mmCIF file of C-alpha atoms in Angstrom:
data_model
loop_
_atom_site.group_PDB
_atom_site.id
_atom_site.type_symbol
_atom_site.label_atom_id
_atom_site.label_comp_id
_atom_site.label_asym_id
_atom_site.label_seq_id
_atom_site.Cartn_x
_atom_site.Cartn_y
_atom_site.Cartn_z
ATOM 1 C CA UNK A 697 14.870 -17.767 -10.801
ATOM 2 C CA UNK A 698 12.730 -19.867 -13.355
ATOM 3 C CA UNK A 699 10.714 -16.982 -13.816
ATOM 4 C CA UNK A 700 13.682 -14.345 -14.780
ATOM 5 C CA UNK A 701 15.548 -16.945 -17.129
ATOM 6 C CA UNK A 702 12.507 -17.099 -19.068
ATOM 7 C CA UNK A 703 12.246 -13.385 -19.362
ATOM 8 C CA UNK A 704 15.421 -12.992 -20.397
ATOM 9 C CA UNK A 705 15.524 -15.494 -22.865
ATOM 10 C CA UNK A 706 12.402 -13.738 -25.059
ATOM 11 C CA UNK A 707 13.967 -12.720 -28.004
ATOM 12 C CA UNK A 708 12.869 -9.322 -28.712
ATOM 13 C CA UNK A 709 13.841 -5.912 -26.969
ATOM 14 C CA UNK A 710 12.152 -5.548 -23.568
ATOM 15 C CA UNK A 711 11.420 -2.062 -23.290
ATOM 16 C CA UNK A 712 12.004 0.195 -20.270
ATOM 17 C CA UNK A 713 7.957 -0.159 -18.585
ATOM 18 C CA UNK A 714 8.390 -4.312 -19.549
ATOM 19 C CA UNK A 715 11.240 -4.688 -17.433
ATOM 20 C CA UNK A 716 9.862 -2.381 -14.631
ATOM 21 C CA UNK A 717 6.866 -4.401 -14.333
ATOM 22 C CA UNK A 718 8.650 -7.748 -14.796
ATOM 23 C CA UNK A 719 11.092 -6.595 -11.417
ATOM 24 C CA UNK A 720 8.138 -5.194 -9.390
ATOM 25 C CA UNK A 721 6.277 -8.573 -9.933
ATOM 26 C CA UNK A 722 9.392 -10.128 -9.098
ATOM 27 C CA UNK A 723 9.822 -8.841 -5.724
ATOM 28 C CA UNK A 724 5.937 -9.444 -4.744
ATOM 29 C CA UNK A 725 6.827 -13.209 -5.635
ATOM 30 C CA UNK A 726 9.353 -12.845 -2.997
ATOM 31 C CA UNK A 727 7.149 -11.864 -0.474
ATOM 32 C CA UNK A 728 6.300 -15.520 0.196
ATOM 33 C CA UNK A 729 9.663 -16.163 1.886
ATOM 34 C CA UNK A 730 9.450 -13.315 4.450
ATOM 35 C CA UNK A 731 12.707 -12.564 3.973
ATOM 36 C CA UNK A 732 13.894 -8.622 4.169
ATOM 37 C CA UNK A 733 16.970 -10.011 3.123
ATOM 38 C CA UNK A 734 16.327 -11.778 -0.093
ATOM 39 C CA UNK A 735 13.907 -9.534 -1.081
ATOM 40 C CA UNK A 736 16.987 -6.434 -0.592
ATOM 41 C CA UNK A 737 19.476 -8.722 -2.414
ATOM 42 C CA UNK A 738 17.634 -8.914 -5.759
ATOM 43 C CA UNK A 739 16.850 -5.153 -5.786
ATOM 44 C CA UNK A 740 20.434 -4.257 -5.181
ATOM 45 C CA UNK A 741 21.434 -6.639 -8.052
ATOM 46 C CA UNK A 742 18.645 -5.299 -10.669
ATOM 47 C CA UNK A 743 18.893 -1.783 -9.836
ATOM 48 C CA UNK A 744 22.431 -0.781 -10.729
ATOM 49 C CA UNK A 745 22.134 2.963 -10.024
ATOM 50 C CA UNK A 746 24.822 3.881 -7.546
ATOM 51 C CA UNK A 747 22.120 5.927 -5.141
ATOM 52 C CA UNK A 748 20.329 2.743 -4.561
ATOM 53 C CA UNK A 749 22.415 1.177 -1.803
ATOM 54 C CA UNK A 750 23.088 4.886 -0.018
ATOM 55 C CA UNK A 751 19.298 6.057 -0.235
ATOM 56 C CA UNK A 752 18.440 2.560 1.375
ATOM 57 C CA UNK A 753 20.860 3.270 3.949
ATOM 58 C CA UNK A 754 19.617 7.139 4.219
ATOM 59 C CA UNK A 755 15.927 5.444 4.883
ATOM 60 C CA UNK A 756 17.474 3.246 7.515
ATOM 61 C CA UNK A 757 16.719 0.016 5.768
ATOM 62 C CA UNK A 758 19.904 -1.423 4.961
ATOM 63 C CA UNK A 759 20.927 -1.549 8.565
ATOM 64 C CA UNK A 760 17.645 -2.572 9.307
ATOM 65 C CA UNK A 761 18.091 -5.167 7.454
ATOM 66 C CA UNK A 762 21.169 -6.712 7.894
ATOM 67 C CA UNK A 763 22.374 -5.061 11.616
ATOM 68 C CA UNK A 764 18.939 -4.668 13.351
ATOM 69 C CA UNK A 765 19.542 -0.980 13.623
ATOM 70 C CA UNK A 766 18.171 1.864 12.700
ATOM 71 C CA UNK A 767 21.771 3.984 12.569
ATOM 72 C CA UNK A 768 22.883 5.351 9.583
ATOM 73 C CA UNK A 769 26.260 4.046 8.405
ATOM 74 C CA UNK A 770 29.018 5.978 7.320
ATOM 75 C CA UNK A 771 30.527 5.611 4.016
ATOM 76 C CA UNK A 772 33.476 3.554 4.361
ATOM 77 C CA UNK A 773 30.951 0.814 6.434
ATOM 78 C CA UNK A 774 29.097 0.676 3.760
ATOM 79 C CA UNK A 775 31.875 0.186 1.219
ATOM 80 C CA UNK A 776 33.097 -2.598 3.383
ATOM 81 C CA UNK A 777 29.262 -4.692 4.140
ATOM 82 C CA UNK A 778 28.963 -4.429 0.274
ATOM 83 C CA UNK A 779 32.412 -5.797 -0.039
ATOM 84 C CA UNK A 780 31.465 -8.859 2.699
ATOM 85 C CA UNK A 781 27.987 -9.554 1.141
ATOM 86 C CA UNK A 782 29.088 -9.424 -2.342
ATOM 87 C CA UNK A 783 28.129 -13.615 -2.606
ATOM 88 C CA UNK A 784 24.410 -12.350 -1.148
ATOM 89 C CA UNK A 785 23.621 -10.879 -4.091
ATOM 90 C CA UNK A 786 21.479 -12.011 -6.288
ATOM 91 C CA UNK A 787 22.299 -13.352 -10.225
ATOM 92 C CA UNK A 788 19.667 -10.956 -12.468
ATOM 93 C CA UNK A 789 20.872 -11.346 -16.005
ATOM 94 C CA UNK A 790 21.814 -8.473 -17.892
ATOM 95 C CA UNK A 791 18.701 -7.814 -19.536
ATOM 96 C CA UNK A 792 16.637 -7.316 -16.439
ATOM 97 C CA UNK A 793 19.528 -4.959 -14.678
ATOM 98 C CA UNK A 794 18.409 -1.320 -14.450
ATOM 99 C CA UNK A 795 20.820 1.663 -14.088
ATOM 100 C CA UNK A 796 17.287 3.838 -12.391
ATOM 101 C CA UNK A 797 16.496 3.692 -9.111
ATOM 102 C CA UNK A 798 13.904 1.202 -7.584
ATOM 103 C CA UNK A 799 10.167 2.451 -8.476
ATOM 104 C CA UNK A 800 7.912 3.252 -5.674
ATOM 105 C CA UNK A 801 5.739 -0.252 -6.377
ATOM 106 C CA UNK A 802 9.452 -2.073 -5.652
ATOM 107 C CA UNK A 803 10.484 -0.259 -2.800
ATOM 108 C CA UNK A 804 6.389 -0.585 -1.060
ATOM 109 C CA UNK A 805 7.133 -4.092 -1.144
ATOM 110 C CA UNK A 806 10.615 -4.143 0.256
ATOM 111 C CA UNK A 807 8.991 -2.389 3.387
ATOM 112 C CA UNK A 808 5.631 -4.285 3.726
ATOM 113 C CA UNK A 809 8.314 -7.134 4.046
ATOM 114 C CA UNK A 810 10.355 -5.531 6.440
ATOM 115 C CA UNK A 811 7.542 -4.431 8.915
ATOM 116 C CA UNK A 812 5.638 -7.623 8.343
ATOM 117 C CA UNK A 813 8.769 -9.594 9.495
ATOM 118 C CA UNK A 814 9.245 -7.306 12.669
ATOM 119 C CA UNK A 815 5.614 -6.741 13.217
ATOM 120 C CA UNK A 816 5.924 -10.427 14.451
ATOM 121 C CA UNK A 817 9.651 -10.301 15.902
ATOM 122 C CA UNK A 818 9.497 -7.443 17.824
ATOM 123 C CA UNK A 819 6.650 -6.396 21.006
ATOM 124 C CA UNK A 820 4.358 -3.826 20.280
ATOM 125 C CA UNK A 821 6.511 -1.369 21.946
ATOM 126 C CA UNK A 822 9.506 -2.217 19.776
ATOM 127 C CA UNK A 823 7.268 -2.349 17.134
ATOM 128 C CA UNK A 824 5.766 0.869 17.851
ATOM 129 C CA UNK A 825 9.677 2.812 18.278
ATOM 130 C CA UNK A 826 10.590 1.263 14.940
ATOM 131 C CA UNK A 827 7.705 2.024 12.568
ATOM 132 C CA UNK A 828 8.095 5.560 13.992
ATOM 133 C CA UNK A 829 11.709 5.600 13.842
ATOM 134 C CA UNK A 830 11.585 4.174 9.995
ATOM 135 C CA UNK A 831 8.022 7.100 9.153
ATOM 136 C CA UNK A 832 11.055 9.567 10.150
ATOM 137 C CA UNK A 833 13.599 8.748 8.429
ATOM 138 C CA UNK A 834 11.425 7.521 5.070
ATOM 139 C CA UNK A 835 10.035 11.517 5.263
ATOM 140 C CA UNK A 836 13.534 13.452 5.848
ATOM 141 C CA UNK A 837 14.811 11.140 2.718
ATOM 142 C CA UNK A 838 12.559 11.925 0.215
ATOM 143 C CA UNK A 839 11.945 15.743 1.153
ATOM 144 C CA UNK A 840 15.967 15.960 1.199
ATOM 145 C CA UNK A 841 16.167 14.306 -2.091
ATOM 146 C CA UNK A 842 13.133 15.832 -3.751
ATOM 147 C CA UNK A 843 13.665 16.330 -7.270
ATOM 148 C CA UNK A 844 17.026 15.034 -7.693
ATOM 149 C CA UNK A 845 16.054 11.871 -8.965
ATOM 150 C CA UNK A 846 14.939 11.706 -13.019
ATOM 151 C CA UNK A 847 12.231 10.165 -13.889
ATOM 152 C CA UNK A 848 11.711 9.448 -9.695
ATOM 153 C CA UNK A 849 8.304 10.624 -8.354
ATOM 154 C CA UNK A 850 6.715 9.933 -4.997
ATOM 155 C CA UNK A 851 3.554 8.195 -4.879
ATOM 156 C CA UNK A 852 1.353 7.506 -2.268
ATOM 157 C CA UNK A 853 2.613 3.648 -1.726
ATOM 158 C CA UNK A 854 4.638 3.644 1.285
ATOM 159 C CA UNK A 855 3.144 6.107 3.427
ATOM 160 C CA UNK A 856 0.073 3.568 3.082
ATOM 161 C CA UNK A 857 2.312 0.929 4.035
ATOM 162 C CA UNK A 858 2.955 2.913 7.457
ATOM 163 C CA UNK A 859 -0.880 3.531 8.276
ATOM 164 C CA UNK A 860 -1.583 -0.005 7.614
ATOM 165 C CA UNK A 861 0.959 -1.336 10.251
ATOM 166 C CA UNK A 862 -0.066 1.982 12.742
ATOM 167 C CA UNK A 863 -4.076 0.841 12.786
ATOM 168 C CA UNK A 864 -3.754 -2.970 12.169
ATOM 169 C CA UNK A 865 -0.766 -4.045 13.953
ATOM 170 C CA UNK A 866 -0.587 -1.195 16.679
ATOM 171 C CA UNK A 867 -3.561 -0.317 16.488
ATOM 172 C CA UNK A 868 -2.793 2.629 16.764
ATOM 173 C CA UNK A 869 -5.704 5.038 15.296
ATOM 174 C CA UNK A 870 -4.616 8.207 16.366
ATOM 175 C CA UNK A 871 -0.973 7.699 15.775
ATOM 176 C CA UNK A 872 -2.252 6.732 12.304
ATOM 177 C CA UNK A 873 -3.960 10.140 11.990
ATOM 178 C CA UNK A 874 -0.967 11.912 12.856
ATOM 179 C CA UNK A 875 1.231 10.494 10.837
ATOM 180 C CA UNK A 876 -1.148 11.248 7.667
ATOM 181 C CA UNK A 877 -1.602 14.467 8.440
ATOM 182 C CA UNK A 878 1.930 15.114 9.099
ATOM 183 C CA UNK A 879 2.957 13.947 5.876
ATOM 184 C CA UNK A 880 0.762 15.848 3.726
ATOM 185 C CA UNK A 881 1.124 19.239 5.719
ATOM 186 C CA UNK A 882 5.005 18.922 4.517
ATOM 187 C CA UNK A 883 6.284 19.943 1.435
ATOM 188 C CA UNK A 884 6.142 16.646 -0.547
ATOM 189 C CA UNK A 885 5.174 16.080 -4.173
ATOM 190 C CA UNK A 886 2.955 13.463 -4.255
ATOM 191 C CA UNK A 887 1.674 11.309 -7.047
ATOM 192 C CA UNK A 888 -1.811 10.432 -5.689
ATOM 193 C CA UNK A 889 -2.500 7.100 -7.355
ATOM 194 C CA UNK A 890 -2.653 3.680 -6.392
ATOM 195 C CA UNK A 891 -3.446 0.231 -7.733
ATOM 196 C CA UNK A 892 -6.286 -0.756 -5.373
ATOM 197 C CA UNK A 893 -7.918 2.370 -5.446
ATOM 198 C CA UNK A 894 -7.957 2.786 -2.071
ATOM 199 C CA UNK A 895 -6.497 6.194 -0.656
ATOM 200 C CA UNK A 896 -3.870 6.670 2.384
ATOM 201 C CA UNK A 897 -6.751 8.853 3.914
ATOM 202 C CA UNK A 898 -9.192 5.951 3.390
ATOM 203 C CA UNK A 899 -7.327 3.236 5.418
ATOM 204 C CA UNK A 900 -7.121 6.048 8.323
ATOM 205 C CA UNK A 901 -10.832 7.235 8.498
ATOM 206 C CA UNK A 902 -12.092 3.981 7.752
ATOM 207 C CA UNK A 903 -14.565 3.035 10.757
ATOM 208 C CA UNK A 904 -11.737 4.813 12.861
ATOM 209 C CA UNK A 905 -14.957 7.007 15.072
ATOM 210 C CA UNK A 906 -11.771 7.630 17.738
ATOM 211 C CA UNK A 907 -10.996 10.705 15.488
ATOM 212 C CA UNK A 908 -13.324 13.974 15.808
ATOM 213 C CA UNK A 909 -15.481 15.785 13.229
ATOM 214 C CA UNK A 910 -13.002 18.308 13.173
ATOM 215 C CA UNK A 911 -9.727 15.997 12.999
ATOM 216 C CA UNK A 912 -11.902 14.321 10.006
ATOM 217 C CA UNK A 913 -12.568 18.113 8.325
ATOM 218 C CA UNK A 914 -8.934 18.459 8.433
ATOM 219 C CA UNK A 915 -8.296 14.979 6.631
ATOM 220 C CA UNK A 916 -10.684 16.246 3.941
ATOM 221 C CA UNK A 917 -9.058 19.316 3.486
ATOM 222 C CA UNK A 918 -5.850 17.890 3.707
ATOM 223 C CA UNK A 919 -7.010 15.621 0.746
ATOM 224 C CA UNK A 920 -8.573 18.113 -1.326
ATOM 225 C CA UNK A 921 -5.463 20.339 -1.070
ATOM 226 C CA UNK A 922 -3.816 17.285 -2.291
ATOM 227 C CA UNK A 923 -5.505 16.631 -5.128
ATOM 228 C CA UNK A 924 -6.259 13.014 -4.107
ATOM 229 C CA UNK A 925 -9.561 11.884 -5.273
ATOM 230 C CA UNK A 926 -12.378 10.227 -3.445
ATOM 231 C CA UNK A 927 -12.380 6.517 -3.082
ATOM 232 C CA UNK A 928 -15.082 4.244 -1.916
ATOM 233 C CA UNK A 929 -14.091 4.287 1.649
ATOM 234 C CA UNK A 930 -13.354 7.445 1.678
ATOM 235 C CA UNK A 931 -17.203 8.415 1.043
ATOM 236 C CA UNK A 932 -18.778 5.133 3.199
ATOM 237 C CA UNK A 933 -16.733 6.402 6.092
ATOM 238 C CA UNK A 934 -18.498 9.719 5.346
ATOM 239 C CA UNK A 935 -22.201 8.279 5.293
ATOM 240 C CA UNK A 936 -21.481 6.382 8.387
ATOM 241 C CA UNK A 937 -20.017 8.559 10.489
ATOM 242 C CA UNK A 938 -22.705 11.299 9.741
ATOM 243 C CA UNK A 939 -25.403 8.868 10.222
ATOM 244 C CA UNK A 940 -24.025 8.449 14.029
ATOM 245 C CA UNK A 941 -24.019 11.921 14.783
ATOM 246 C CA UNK A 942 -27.893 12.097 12.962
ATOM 247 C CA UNK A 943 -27.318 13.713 10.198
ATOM 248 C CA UNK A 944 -28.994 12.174 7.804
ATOM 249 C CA UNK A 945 -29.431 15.068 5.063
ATOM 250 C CA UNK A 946 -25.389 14.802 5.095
ATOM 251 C CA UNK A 947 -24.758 11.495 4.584
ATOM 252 C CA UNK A 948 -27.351 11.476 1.235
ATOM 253 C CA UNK A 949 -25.463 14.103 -0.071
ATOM 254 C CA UNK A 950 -22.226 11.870 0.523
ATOM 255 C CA UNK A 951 -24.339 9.085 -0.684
ATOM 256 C CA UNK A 952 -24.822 10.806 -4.013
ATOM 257 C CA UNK A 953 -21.117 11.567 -4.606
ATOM 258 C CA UNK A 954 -20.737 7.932 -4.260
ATOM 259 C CA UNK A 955 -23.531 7.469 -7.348
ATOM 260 C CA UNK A 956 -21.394 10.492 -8.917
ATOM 261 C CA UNK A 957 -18.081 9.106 -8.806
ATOM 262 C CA UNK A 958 -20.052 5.120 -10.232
ATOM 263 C CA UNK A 959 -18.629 2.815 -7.795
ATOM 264 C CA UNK A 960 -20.437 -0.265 -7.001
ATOM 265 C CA UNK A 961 -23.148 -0.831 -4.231
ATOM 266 C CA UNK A 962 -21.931 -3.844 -2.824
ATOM 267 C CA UNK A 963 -21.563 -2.980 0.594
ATOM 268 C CA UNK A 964 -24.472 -4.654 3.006
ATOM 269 C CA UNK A 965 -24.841 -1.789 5.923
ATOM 270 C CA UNK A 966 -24.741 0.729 3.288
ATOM 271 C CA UNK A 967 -27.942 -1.373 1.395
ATOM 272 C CA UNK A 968 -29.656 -1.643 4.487
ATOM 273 C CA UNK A 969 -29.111 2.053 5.132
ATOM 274 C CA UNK A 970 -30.672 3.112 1.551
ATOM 275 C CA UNK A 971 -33.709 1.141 2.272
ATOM 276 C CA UNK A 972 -34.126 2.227 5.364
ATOM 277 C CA UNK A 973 -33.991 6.116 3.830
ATOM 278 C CA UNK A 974 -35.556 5.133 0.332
ATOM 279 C CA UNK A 975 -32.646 6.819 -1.122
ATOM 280 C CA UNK A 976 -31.925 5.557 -5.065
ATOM 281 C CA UNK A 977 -30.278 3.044 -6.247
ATOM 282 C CA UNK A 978 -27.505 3.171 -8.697
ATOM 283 C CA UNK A 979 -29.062 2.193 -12.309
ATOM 284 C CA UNK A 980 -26.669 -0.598 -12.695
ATOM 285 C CA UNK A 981 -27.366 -1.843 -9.297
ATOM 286 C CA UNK A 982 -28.039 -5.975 -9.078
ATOM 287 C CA UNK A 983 -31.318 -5.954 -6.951
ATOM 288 C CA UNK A 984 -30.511 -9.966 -6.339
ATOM 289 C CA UNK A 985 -28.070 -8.508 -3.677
ATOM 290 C CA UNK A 986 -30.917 -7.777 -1.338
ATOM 291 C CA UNK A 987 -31.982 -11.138 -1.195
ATOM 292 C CA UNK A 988 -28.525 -12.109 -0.698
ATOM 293 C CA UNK A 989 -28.687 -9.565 2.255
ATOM 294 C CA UNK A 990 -31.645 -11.239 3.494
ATOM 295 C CA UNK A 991 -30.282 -14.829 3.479
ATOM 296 C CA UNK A 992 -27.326 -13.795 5.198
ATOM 297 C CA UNK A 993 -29.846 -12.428 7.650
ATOM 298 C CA UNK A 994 -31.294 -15.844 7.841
ATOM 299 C CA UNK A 995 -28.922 -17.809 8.160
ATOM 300 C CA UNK A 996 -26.914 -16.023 10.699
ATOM 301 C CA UNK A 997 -24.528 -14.372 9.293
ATOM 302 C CA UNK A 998 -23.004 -10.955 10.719
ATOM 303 C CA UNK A 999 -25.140 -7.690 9.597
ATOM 304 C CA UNK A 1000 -21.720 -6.127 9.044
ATOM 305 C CA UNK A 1001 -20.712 -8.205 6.495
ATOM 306 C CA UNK A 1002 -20.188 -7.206 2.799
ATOM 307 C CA UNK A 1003 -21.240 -9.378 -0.752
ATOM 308 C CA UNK A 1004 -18.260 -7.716 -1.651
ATOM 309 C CA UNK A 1005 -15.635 -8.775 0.537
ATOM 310 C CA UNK A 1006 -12.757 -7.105 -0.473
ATOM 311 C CA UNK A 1007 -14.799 -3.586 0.735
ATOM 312 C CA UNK A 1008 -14.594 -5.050 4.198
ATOM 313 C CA UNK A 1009 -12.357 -3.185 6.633
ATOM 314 C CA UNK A 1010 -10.927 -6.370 8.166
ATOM 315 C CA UNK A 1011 -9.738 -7.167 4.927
ATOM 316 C CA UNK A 1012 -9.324 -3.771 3.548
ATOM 317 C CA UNK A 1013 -5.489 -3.517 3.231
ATOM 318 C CA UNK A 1014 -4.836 -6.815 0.992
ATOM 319 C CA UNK A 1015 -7.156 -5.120 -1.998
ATOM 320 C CA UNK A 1016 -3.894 -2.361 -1.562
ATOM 321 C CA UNK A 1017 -1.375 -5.282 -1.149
ATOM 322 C CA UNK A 1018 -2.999 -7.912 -2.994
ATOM 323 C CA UNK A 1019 -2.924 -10.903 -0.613
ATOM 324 C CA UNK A 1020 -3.519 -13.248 -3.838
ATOM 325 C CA UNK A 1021 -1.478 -16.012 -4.080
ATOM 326 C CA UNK A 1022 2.143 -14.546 -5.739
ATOM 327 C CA UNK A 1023 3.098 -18.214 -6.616
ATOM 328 C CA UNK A 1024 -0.137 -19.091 -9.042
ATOM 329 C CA UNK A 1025 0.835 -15.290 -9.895
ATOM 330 C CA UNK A 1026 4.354 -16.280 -10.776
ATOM 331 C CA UNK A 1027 2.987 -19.481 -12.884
ATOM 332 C CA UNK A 1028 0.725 -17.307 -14.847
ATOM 333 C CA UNK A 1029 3.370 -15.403 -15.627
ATOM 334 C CA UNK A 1030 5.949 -18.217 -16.558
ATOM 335 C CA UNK A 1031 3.517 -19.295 -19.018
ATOM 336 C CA UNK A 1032 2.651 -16.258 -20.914
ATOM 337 C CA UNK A 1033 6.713 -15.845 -21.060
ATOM 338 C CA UNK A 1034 6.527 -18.808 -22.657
ATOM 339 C CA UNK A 1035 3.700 -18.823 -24.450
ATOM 340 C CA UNK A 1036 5.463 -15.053 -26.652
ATOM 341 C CA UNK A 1037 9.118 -16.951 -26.818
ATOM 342 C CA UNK A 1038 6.728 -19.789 -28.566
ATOM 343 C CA UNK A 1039 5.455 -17.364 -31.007
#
């Protein structure tokens, strides 16, 4: 609340991609209460466009939310939950009250907090029925409302979202692969970008060997097709899943991509693999890291382990969620509020 009374109070004109950010931060502050609930309440109340409520309830959510369902309600059962949960919603002042639709980084976060809470409430079968049930619904929304919506597009957030709860809650890898593949063989537009960088086909093929070399050609057509562009996991999946089936020419030529496309070496296995092959190291490479390797060696450590931790697969998914602390986040934020009324 502190931290939308300050926004509102600056005293010049917040422009449309201010206030956009401002909500989306918002709601990731909210994810420390856990709460699908509060989380919906202070979307409905900052995004005043009268499709929000009815496309949450065409993607099942509402009654998700707030019945444990996944049944679509009809119109007049919506009119009259609205009408009993008008004291719900939340106070967003004028300023910050949007007559779009919620953005794809807004509504990412409203499910992450939806199958986080069930992920824990429900058994894995449950579990397994509704992230299926919700994949269905989320796909027949947006190819049945595809292009309707100005200024709308369709990124790859929430489909990510999906895969992440598939392999790391379910664990699930082959449902995982189906459900990618299923949703880029249809008919969607999608924006292919992320924040973290890391690619809906990355957090399926990443160390996922339960998949065959054809299953993983089809990914990588699927993704070229797409347009969506190589990511670091992407290409280390590559290297070691070629390596296992001895095909070492292979994996150098995925290596190089990866000294193409200049990401960082910072991944230990992959070190150890271009010293065992003599293969080149990236110009800007910090050759301190192999003695950092080799202490870790020494001192116990697992081989598997990265300098770089976020490029670890156990911890993969919060570089795409961002698993930093929201409230220091919302602080931060408070203050440089402050710090432009001040000026």
């Amino acid at each position: 609340a502190h931290l939308i009374s300050m926004a509102d109070s600056i005293p010049f004109k917040k422009n449309f991609k201010f206030t956009q950010l401002l909500l989306g931060e918002l709601v990731s502050t909210l994810r420390s209460f856990n709460d699908p609930k509060i989380t919906c309440s202070y979307i409905i109340s900052a995004y005043k466009n009268k499709s929000t409520v009815p496309m949450l309830n065409n993607l099942g959510l509402w009654s998700l939310i707030y019945h444990n369902t996944l049944d679509r309600l009809t119109e007049q059962q919506l009119i009259e939950d609205l009408s009993r949960r008008t004291a719900w919603k939340a106070e967003i002042p004028l300023g910050l009250r949007k007559k779009t639709l919620p953005d794809n980084a807004v509504l990412t976060e409203l499910y992450r907090i939806v199958l986080d809470r069930f992920s824990k409430d429900l058994s894995s079968a449950e579990f397994h029925h509704l992230v299926l049930g919700l994949y269905n619904k989320y796909k027949h929304t947006m190819l049945a409302n595809q292009g309707k919506f100005h200024s709308w597009r369709l990124d790859c957030g929430v489909i990510s979202v999906f895969l992440y709860y598939v392999r790391y809650q379910l664990k699930d890898n082959r449902l995982a692969f189906k459900i990618l593949q299923d949703f880029y063989s249809s008919s969607l537009k999608i924006k292919n970008t992320t924040n973290s960088g890391i690619s809906p086909f990355a957090i399926v093929m990443y160390h996922n060997y339960e998949l065959s070399q054809t299953e993983i050609s089809s990914l990588l057509m699927l993704m070229h097709n797409a347009g969506v562009p190589l990511d670091f996991k992407t290409i280390v999946s590559m290297i070691f899943r070629l390596l296992k089936l001895n095909n070492v020419e292979d994996a150098h030529a995925w290596y190089k991509r990866l000294l193409s496309a200049r990401f960082e070496l910072k991944h230990f296995d992959l070190i150890q693999v271009v010293k065992k092959y003599n293969w080149e190291l990236p110009s800007s490479f910090d050759k301190s890291l192999l003695d950092v390797k080799e202490n870790s060696d020494r001192d116990g450590n697992p081989s598997g382990m990265l300098i770089d931790e976020s490029n670890d697969d156990d911890v993969m998914i919060d570089e795409y969620y961002q698993e930093a602390d929201d409230q220091d986040f919302a602080g931060e934020l408070v203050t440089l509020l402050e710090n432009i009324r001040g000026l």
